[in-house]
Coordinates of C-alpha atoms and ligand atoms in Angstrom, one line a residue:
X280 CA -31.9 9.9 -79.3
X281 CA -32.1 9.2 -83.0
X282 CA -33.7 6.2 -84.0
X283 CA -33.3 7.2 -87.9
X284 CA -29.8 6.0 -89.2
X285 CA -30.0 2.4 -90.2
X286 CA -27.0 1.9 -90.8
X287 CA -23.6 2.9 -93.4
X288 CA -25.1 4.4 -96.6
X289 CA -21.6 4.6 -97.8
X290 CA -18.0 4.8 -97.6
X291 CA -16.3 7.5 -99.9
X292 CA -12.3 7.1 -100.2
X293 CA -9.7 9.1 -102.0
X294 CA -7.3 7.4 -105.0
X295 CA -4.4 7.8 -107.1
X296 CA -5.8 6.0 -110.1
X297 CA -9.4 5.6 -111.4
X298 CA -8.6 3.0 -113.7
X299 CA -6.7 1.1 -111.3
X300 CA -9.1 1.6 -108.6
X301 CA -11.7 0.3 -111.4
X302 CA -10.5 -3.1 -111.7
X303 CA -9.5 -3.2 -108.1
X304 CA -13.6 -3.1 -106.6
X305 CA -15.2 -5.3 -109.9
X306 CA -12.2 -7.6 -110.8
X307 CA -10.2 -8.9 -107.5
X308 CA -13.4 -7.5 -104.9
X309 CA -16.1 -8.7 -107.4
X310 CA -18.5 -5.6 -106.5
X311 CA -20.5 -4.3 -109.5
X312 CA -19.3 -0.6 -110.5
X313 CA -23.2 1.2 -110.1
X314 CA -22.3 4.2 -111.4
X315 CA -19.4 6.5 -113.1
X316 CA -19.5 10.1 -112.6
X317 CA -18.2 12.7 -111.9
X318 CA -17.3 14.7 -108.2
X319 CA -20.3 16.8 -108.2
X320 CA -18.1 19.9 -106.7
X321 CA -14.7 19.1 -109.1
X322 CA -16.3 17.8 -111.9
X323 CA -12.9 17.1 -113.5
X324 CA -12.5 14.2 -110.9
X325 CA -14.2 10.6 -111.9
X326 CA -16.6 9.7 -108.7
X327 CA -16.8 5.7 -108.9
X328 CA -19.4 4.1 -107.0
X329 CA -19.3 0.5 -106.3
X330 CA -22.0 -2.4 -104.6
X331 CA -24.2 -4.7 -104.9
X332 CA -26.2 -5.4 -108.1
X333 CA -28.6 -1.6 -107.2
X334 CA -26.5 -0.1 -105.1
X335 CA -27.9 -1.2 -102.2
X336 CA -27.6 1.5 -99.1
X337 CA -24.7 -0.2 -96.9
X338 CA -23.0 -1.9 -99.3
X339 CA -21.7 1.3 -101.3
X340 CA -17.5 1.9 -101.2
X341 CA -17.1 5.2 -103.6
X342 CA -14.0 7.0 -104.7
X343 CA -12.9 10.4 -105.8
X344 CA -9.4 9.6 -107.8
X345 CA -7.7 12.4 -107.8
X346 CA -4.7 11.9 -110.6
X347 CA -1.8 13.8 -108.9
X348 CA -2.9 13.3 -104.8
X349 CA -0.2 12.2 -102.5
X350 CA -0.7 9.2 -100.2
X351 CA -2.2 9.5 -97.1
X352 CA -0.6 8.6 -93.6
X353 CA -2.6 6.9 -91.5
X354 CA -3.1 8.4 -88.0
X355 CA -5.8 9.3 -85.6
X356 CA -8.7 11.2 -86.7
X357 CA -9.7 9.2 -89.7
X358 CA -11.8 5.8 -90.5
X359 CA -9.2 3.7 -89.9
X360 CA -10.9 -0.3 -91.9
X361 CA -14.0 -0.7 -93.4
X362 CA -15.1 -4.1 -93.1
X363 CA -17.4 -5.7 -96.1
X364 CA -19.3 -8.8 -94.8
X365 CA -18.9 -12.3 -96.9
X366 CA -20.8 -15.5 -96.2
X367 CA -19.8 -18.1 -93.5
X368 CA -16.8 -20.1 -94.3
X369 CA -15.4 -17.7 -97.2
X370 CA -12.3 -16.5 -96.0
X371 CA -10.4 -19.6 -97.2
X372 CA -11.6 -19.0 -100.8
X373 CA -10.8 -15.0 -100.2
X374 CA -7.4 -16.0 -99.0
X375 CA -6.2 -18.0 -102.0
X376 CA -8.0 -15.6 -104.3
X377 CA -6.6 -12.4 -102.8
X378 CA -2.8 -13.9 -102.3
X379 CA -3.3 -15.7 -106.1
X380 CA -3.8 -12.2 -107.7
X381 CA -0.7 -10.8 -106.0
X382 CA -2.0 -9.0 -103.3
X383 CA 0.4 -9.1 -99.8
X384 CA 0.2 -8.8 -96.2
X385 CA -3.4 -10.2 -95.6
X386 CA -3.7 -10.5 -91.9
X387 CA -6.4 -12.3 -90.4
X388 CA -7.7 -11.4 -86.8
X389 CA -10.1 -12.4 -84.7
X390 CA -12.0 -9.6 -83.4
X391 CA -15.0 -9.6 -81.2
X392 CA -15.6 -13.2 -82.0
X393 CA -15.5 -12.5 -85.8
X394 CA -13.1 -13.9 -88.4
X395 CA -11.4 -10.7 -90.4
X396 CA -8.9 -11.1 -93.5
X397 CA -7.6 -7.8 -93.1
X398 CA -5.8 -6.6 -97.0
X399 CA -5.0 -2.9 -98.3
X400 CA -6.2 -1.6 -101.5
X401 CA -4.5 -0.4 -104.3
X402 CA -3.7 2.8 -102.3
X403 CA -3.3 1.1 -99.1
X404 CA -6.4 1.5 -97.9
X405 CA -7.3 -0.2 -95.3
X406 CA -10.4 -2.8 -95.3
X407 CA -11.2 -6.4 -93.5
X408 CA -13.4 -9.1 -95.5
X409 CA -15.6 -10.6 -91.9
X410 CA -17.0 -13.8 -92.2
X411 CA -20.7 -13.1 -91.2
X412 CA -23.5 -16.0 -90.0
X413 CA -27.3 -14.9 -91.0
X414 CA -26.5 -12.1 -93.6
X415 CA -29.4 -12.1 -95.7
X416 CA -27.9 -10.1 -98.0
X417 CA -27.6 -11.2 -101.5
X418 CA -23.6 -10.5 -103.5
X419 CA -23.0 -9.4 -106.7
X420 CA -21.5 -12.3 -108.5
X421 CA -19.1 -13.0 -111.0
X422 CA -15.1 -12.5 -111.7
X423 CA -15.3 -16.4 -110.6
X424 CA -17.1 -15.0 -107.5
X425 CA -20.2 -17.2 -106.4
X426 CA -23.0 -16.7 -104.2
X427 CA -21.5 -18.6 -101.3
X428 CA -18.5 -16.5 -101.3
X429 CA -19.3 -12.7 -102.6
X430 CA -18.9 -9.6 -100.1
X431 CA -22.8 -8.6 -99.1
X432 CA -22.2 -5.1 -98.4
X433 CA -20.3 -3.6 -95.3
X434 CA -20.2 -5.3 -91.6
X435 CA -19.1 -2.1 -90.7
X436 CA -15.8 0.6 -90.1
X437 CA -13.7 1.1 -87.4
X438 CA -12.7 4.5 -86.3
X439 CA -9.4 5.5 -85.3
X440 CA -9.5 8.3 -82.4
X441 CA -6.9 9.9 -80.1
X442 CA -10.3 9.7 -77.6
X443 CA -12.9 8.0 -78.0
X444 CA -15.3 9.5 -75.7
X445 CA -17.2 12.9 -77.4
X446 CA -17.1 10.4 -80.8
X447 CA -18.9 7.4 -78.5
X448 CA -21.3 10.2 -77.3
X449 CA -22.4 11.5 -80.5
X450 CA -23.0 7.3 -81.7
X451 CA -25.2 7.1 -78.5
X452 CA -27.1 10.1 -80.0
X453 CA -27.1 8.5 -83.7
X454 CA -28.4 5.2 -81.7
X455 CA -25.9 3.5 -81.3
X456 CA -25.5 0.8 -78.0
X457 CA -22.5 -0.1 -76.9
X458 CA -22.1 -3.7 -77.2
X459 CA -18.5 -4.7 -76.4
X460 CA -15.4 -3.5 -75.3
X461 CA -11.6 -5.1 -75.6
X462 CA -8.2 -3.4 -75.0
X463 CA -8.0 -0.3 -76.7
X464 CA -11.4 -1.3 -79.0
X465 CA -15.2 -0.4 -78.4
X466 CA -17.8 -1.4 -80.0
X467 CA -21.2 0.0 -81.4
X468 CA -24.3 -1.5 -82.8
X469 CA -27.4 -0.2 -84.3
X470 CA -30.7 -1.6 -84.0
X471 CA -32.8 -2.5 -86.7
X472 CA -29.9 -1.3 -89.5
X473 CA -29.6 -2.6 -92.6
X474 CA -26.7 -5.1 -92.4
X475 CA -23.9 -2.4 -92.4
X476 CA -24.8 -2.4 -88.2
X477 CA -21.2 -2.1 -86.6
X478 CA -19.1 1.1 -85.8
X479 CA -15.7 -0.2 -84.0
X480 CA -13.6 3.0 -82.4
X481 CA -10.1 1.5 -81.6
X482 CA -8.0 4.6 -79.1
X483 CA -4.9 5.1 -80.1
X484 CA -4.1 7.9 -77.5
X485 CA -0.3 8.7 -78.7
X486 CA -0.5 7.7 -82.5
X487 CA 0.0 11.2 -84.5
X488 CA -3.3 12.7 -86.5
X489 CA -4.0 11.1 -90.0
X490 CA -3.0 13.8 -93.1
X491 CA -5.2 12.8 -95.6
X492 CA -4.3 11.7 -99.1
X493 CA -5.0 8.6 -101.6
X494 CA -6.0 5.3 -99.5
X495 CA -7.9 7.5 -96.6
X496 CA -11.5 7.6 -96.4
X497 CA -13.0 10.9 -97.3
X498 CA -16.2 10.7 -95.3
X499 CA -18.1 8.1 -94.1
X500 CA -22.3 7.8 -94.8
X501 CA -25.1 6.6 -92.3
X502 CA -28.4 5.8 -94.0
X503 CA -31.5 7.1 -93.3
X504 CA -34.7 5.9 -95.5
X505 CA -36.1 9.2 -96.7
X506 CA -35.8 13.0 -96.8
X507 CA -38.5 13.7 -93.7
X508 CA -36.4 10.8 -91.7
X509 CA -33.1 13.0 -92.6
X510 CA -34.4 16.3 -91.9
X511 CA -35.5 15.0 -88.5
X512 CA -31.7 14.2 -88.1
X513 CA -30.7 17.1 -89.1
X514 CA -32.5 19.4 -86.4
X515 CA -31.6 16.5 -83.7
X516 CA -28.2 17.7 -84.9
X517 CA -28.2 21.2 -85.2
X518 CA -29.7 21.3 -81.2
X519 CA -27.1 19.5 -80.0
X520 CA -24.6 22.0 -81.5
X521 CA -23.5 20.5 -84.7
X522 CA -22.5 22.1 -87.1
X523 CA -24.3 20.6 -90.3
X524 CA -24.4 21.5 -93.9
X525 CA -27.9 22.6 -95.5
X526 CA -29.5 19.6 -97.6
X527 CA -27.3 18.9 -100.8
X528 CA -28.9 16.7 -103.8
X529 CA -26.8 14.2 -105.1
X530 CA -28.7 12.8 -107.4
X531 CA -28.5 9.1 -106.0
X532 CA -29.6 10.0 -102.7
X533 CA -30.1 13.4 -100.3
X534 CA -26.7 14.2 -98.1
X535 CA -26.0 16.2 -95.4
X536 CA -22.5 16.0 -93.7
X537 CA -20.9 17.5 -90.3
X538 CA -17.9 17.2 -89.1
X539 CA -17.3 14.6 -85.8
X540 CA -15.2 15.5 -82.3
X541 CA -12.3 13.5 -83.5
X542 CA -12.0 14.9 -86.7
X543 CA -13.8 13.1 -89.0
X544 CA -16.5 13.8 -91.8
X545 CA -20.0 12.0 -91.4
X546 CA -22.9 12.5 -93.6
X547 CA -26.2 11.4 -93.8
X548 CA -27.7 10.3 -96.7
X549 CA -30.8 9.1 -98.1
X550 CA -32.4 5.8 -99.5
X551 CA -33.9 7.6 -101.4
X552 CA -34.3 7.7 -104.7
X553 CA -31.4 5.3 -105.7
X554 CA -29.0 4.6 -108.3
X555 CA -31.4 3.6 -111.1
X556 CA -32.9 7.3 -110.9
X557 CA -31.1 7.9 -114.5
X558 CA -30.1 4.9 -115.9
X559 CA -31.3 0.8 -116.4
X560 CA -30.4 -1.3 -113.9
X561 CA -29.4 -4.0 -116.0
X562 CA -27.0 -1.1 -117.5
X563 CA -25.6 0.3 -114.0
X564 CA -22.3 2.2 -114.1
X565 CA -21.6 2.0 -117.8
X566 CA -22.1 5.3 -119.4
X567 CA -20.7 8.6 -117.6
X568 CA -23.2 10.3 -116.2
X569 CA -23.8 14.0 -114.8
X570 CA -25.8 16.1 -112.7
X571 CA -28.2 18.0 -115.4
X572 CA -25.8 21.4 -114.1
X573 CA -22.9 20.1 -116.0
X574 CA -24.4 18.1 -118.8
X575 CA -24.1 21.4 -121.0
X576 CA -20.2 21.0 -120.7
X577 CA -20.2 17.4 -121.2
X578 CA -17.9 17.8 -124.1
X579 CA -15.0 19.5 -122.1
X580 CA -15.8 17.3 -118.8
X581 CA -14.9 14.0 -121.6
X582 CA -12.0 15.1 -122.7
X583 CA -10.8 15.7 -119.1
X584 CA -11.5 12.5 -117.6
X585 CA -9.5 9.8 -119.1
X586 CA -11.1 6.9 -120.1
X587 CA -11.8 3.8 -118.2
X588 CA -11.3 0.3 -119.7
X589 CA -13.7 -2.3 -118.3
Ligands
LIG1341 ZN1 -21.0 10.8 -99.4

């Protein structure tokens, strides 16, 4: 049993539009953009990271937007919401807010005693606001946003499987307990994580596989607080016969990714050393930054990536 992972790190998703996708996360989300570069293995595709005001592990959503992708269909196989927790008594305000600046079908839901507003991004991707009691966790304010109602970082995702059961294995490795069950849901809790605690796996045993496109979620990021801690998960891993990638530097943080029984992409990733490794906080997601392997191209990878307007 791994008692490592602490949590989500982050989520990564797939869009149409980079500007749109922009003002989606800062403007009608309120999350501070923490860094723009670029997809370290298609370096003529933006990767948009958005958070709290560091970039706090667990409160992370990045995108790859990928100008010319096709939608996705949602499906088994895939992260099917990924749930950001705001304060007690904040859904009301997200309601109004979310419905005043055009966005449709919210949904709200009661599940496992929590309040959802369930809404689709700008690629109909899938995500649920959850009203969460003793969240210590401090929002990025502003875009009207104050503290009492600004998402804190993730509750959690929910996984949608054809069967759950080798998936529910591997999150008993990971440490994850079992905590509830309802219907066709289960759910999952880590101990001692960082906020971002909750992995839901809703069985949808006849629904047809996911093809992945804009609005899906590329992978999906457990934290672990240093390089020792992931290497540890890494060998807990590979004995238990995953397959798992060598350790890949991202600059922000440490990742290694394998792929899950019902089909999806985790990774683990680092703490470590954070989103201020190359720039000022104060200054966070401003400039375009690369890895040093492409800065000698910079010229080229700018007049690829069209601008984005903040
Ligand atoms: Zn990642």
């Amino acid at each position: 049993m791994l008692k490592q992972i602490k949590g989500l790190h982050h989520v990564t998703s797939m869009a149409a539009s980079a500007q749109e996708n922009s003002d989606f996360f800062t403007k009608v989300l309120g999350l501070r953009r923490v860094k723009k570069t670029v997809n370290f293995d298609d370096p003529e595709v933006y990767h948009l990271y958005y958070g709290d005001e560091a970039g706090t592990p667990g409160s992370v959503m990045t995108y790859f937007p990928f100008p010319h992708i096709a939608p996705g269909r949602k499906g088994t196989g895939e992260v099917g919401e990924t749930y950001f927790a705001v304060p007690d008594g904040s859904l009301g305000y997200w309601k109004e807010r979310l419905s005043g600046l055009g966005l449709r079908d919210l949904r709200e839901r009661d599940l496992f005693g929590e309040k959802h507003l369930r809404f689709e991004g700008p690629d109909q991707d899938g995500f649920s606001l959850v009203e969460t009691a003793n969240d210590d966790r401090k929002g990025w304010t502003g875009e009207g946003i104050g503290s009492s109602q600004a998402i804190q970082g993730f509750r959690g995702a929910s996984l949608r499987l054809r069967d759950a059961g080798a998936t529910a294995e591997l999150l008993a490795f990971m440490n994850y307990q079992q905590v509830e069950r309802k219907d066709n849901w289960v759910r999952f809790a880590v101990a001692g994580g960082n906020g971002a605690d909750f992995i839901d796996i809703e069985t949808l045993s006849s629904a047809d596989p996911a093809r992945q496109g804009s609005g899906s979620v590329h992978h999906i990021a457990f934290a672990v607080e240093n390089r020792s801690a992931q290497l540890e998960v890494r060998q807990a891993l590979l004995d238990t016969g995953y397959q798992v990638t060598p350790v890949i530097d991202r600059d922000y943080f440490w990742a290694i990714y394998f792929r899950t029984p019902g089909g999806i992409l985790f990774e683990i990733a680092t703490n470590e050393p954070g989103f201020d490794r190359d720039e000022d906080t104060a200054h966070l997601g401003e400039a375009l930054k690369l890895p040093s392997r492409y800065e000698p191209y910079r010229s080229q990878i700018e007049r690829i990536l069209t601008p984005i307007a903040d």
